[in-house]
Short mmCIF file of C-alpha atoms in Angstrom, two decimals:
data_model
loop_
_atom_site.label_atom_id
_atom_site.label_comp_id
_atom_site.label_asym_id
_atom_site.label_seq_id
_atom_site.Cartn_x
_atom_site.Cartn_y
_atom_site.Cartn_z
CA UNK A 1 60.15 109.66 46.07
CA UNK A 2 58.07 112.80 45.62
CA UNK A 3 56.28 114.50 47.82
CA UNK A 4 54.36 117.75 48.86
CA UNK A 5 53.58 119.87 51.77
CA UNK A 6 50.78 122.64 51.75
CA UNK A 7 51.32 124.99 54.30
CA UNK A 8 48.45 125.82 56.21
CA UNK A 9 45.25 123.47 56.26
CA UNK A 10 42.68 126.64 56.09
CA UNK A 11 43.55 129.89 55.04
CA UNK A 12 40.82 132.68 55.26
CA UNK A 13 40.52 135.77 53.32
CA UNK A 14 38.81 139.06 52.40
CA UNK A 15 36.32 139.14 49.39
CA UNK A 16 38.73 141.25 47.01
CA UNK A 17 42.24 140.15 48.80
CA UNK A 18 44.94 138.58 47.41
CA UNK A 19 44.79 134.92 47.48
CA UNK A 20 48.07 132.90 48.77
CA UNK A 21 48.26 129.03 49.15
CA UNK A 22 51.32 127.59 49.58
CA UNK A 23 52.81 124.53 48.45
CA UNK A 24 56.72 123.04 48.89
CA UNK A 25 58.12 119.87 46.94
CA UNK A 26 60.36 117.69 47.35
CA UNK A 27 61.85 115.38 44.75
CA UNK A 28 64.94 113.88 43.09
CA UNK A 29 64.64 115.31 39.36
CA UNK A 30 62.62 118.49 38.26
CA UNK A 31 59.06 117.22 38.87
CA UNK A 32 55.57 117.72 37.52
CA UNK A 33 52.86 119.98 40.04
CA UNK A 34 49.38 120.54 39.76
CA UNK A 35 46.66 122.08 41.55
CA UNK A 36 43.39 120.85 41.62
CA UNK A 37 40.74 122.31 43.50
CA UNK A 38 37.84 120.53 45.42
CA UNK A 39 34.28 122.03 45.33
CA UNK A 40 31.60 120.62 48.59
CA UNK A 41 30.50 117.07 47.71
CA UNK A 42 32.11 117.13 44.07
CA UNK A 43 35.68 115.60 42.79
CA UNK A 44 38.77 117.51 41.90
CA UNK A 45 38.95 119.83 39.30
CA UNK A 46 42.28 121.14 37.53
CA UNK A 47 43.52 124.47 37.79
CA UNK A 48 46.61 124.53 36.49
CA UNK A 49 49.69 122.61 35.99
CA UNK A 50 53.62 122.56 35.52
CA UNK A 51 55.33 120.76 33.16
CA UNK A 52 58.83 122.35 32.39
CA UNK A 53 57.74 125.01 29.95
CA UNK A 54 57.10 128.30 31.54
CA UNK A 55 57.70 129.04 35.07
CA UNK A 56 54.86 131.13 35.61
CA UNK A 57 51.58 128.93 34.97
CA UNK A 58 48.29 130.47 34.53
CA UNK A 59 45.25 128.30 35.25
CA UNK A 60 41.40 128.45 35.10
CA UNK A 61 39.14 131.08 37.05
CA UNK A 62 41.82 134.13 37.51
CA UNK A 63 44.31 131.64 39.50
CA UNK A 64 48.27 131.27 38.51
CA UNK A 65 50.93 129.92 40.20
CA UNK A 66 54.86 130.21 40.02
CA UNK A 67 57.35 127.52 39.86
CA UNK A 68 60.50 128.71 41.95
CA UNK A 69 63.07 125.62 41.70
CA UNK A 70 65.63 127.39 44.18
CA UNK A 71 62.75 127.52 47.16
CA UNK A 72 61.25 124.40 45.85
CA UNK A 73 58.25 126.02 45.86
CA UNK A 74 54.82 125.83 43.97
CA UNK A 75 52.68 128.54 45.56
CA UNK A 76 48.71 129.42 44.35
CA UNK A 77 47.72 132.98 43.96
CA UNK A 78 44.69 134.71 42.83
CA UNK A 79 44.97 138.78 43.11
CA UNK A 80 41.10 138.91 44.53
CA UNK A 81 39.61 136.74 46.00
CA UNK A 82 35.62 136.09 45.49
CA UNK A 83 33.49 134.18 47.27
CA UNK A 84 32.88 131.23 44.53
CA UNK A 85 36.83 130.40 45.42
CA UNK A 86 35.63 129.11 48.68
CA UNK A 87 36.91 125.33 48.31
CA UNK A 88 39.78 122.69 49.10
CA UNK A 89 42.87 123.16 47.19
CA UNK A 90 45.00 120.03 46.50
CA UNK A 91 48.84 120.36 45.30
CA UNK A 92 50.36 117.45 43.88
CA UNK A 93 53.52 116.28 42.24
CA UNK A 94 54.33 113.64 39.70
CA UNK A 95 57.87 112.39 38.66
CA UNK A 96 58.09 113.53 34.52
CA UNK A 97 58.68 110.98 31.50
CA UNK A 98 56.96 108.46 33.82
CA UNK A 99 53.72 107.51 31.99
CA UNK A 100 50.75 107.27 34.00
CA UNK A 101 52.74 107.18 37.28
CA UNK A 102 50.15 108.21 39.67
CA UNK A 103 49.77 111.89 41.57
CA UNK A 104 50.63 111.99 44.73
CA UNK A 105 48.60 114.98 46.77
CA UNK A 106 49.02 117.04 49.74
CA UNK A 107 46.80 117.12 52.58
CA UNK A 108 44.88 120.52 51.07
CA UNK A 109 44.05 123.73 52.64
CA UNK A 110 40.57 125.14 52.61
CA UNK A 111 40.24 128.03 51.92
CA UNK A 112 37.26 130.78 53.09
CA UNK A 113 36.47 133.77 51.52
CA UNK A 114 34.48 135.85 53.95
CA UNK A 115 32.56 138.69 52.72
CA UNK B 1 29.22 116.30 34.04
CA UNK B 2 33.12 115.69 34.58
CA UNK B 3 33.25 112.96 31.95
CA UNK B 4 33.85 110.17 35.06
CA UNK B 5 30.89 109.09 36.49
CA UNK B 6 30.76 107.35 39.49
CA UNK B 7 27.99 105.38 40.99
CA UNK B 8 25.96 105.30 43.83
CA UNK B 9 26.29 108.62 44.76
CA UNK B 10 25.91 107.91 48.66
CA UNK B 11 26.06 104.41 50.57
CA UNK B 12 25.71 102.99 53.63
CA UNK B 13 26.33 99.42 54.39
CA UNK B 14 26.52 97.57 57.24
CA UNK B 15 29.89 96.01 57.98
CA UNK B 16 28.76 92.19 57.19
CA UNK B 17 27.11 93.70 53.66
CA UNK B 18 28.85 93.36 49.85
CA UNK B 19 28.76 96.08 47.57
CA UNK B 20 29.93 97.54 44.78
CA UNK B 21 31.31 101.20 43.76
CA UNK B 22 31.41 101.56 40.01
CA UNK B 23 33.36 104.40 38.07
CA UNK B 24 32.68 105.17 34.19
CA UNK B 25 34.55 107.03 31.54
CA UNK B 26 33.89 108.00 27.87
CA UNK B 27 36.66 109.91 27.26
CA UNK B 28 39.02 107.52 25.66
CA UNK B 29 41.71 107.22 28.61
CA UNK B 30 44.03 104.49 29.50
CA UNK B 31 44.59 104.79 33.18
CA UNK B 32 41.88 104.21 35.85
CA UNK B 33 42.81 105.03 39.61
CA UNK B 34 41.07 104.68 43.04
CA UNK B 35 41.83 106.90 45.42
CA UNK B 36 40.49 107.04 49.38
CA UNK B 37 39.71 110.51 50.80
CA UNK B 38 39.04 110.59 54.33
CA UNK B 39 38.78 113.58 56.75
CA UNK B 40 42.16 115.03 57.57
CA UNK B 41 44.27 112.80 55.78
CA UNK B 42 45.57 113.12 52.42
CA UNK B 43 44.42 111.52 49.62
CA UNK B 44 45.37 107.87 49.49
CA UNK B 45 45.79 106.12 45.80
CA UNK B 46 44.50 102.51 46.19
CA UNK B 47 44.87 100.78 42.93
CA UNK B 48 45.91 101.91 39.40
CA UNK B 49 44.88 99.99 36.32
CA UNK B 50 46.91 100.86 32.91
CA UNK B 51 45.25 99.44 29.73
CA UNK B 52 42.79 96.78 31.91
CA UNK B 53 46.19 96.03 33.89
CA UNK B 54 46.28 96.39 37.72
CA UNK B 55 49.97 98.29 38.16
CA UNK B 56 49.79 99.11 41.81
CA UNK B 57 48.31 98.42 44.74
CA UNK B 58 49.07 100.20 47.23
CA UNK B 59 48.79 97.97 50.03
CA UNK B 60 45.36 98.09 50.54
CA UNK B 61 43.41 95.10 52.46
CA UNK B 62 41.74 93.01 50.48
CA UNK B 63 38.20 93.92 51.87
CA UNK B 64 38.74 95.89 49.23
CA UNK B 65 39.07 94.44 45.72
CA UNK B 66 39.18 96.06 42.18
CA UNK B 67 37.88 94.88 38.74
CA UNK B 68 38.66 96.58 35.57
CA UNK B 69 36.54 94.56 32.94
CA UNK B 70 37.56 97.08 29.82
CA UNK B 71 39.37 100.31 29.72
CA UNK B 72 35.93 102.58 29.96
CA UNK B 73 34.91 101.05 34.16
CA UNK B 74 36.33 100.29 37.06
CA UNK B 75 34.75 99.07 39.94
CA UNK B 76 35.72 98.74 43.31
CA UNK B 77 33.39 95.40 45.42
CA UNK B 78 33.49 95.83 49.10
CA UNK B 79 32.80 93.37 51.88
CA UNK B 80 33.29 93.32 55.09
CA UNK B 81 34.70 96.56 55.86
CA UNK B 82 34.88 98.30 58.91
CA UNK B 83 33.59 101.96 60.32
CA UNK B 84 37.14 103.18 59.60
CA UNK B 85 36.70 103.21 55.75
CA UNK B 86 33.53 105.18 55.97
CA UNK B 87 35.11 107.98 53.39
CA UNK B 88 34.90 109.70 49.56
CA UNK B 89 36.34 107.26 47.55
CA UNK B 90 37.19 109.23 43.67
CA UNK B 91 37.87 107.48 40.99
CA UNK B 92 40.03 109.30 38.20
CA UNK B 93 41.32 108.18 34.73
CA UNK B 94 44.25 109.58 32.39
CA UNK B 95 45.17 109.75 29.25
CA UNK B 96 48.01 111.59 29.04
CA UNK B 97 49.48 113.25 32.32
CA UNK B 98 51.56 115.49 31.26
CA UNK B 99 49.31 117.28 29.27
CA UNK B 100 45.22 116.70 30.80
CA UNK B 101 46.44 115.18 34.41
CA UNK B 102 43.30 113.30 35.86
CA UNK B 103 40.02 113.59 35.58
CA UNK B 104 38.03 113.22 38.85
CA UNK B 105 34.57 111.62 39.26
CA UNK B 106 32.04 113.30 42.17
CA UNK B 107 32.97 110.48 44.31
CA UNK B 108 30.81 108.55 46.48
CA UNK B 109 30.43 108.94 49.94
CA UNK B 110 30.88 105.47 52.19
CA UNK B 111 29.38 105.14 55.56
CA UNK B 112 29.89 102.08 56.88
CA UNK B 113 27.88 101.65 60.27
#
């Protein structure tokens, strides 16, 4: 079964700092990950995803994110930060080939941007 | 506008009450999921419905019971529930995963006194 861990259920940063959330997965083949990002009192919204082509995935508002298969590791960066990033970030995985087989999220990690 | 549009926006209901959440989408997708979002906890998938079909349930009481007349709405009726299901409940459809992955409705936010 897949799963995924986000490291850190709030991270706070610097208007203008690098932006780090983490994310680790585990799973039985090479999976599927996504981040989706949660704005107050709205749904989720896709960043960016991974889907076997290139490693390094670049997603909506300035954010990318790196698959690394040998840390099992799906990490979120942004170089700086601003304060419209201020939201819940949601990693999730999905098991590839496997039609409509749902996501399954993390718990998230909110994220503040002080100024 | 996402494309999903979910309906009310906010309710509360009393625990002996019957309602109904409803959850639209125009955007030609075959998949329809609920999914419970409470405070702290992960998101939780309820039910999936693939072409009108109910394909998982993820052990959810049945206080809670889905309908999925066509493949544009889903609705989810409620009765009976209790203060612990006061939560965001999203709906989300799919077309194809691999290349769109879900698209979320606003939600709407369950307080169940």
């Amino acid at each position: 079964a897949q799963s995924v861990t986000q490291l850190g259920s709030h991270v706070s940063v610097s208007e203008g700092a690098l932006v780090l959330l983490r994310c680790n997965y585990s799973s039985s083949v090479p999976p599927y990950l996504f981040w989706y990002v949660q704005y107050p009192n709205q749904g989720l919204q896709l960043l960016l995803k991974y889907t076997s082509a290139a490693t390094l995935v670049k997603g909506i508002n300035g954010f990318e994110a790196e698959f690394k298969k040998s840390e099992t590791s799906f990490h979120l960066t942004k170089p700086s930060a601003h304060m419209s990033d201020a939201a819940e970030y949601f990693c999730a995985v999905s098991r590839p080939n496997s039609g409509n087989t749902p996501l399954v999220f993390g718990k998230g990690t909110r994220l503040s941007v002080i100024a | 506008e996402t494309g999903v549009t979910q309906t009310p926006r906010h309710l509360v209901m009393g625990m002996t009450n019957k309602k109904s959440l409803k959850c639209e989408q125009h955007l030609g997708h075959n998949a329809m999921y609920w999914y419970k979002q409470s405070a702290k906890k992960p998101l939780e998938l309820m039910f999936v419905y693939n072409f009108k079909e109910q394909t998982e349930n993820n052990s959810v009481p049945s206080r809670f019971s889905p309908e999925c007349p066509n493949s544009s709405h889903l609705f989810l009726h409620l009765h009976t529930l209790q203060p612990e299901d006061s939560a965001l409940y999203l709906c989300a459809s799919s077309q194809d995963l691999i290349n769109y992955g879900y698209t979320f409705g606003s939600g709407t936010r369950l307080t169940v006194v």
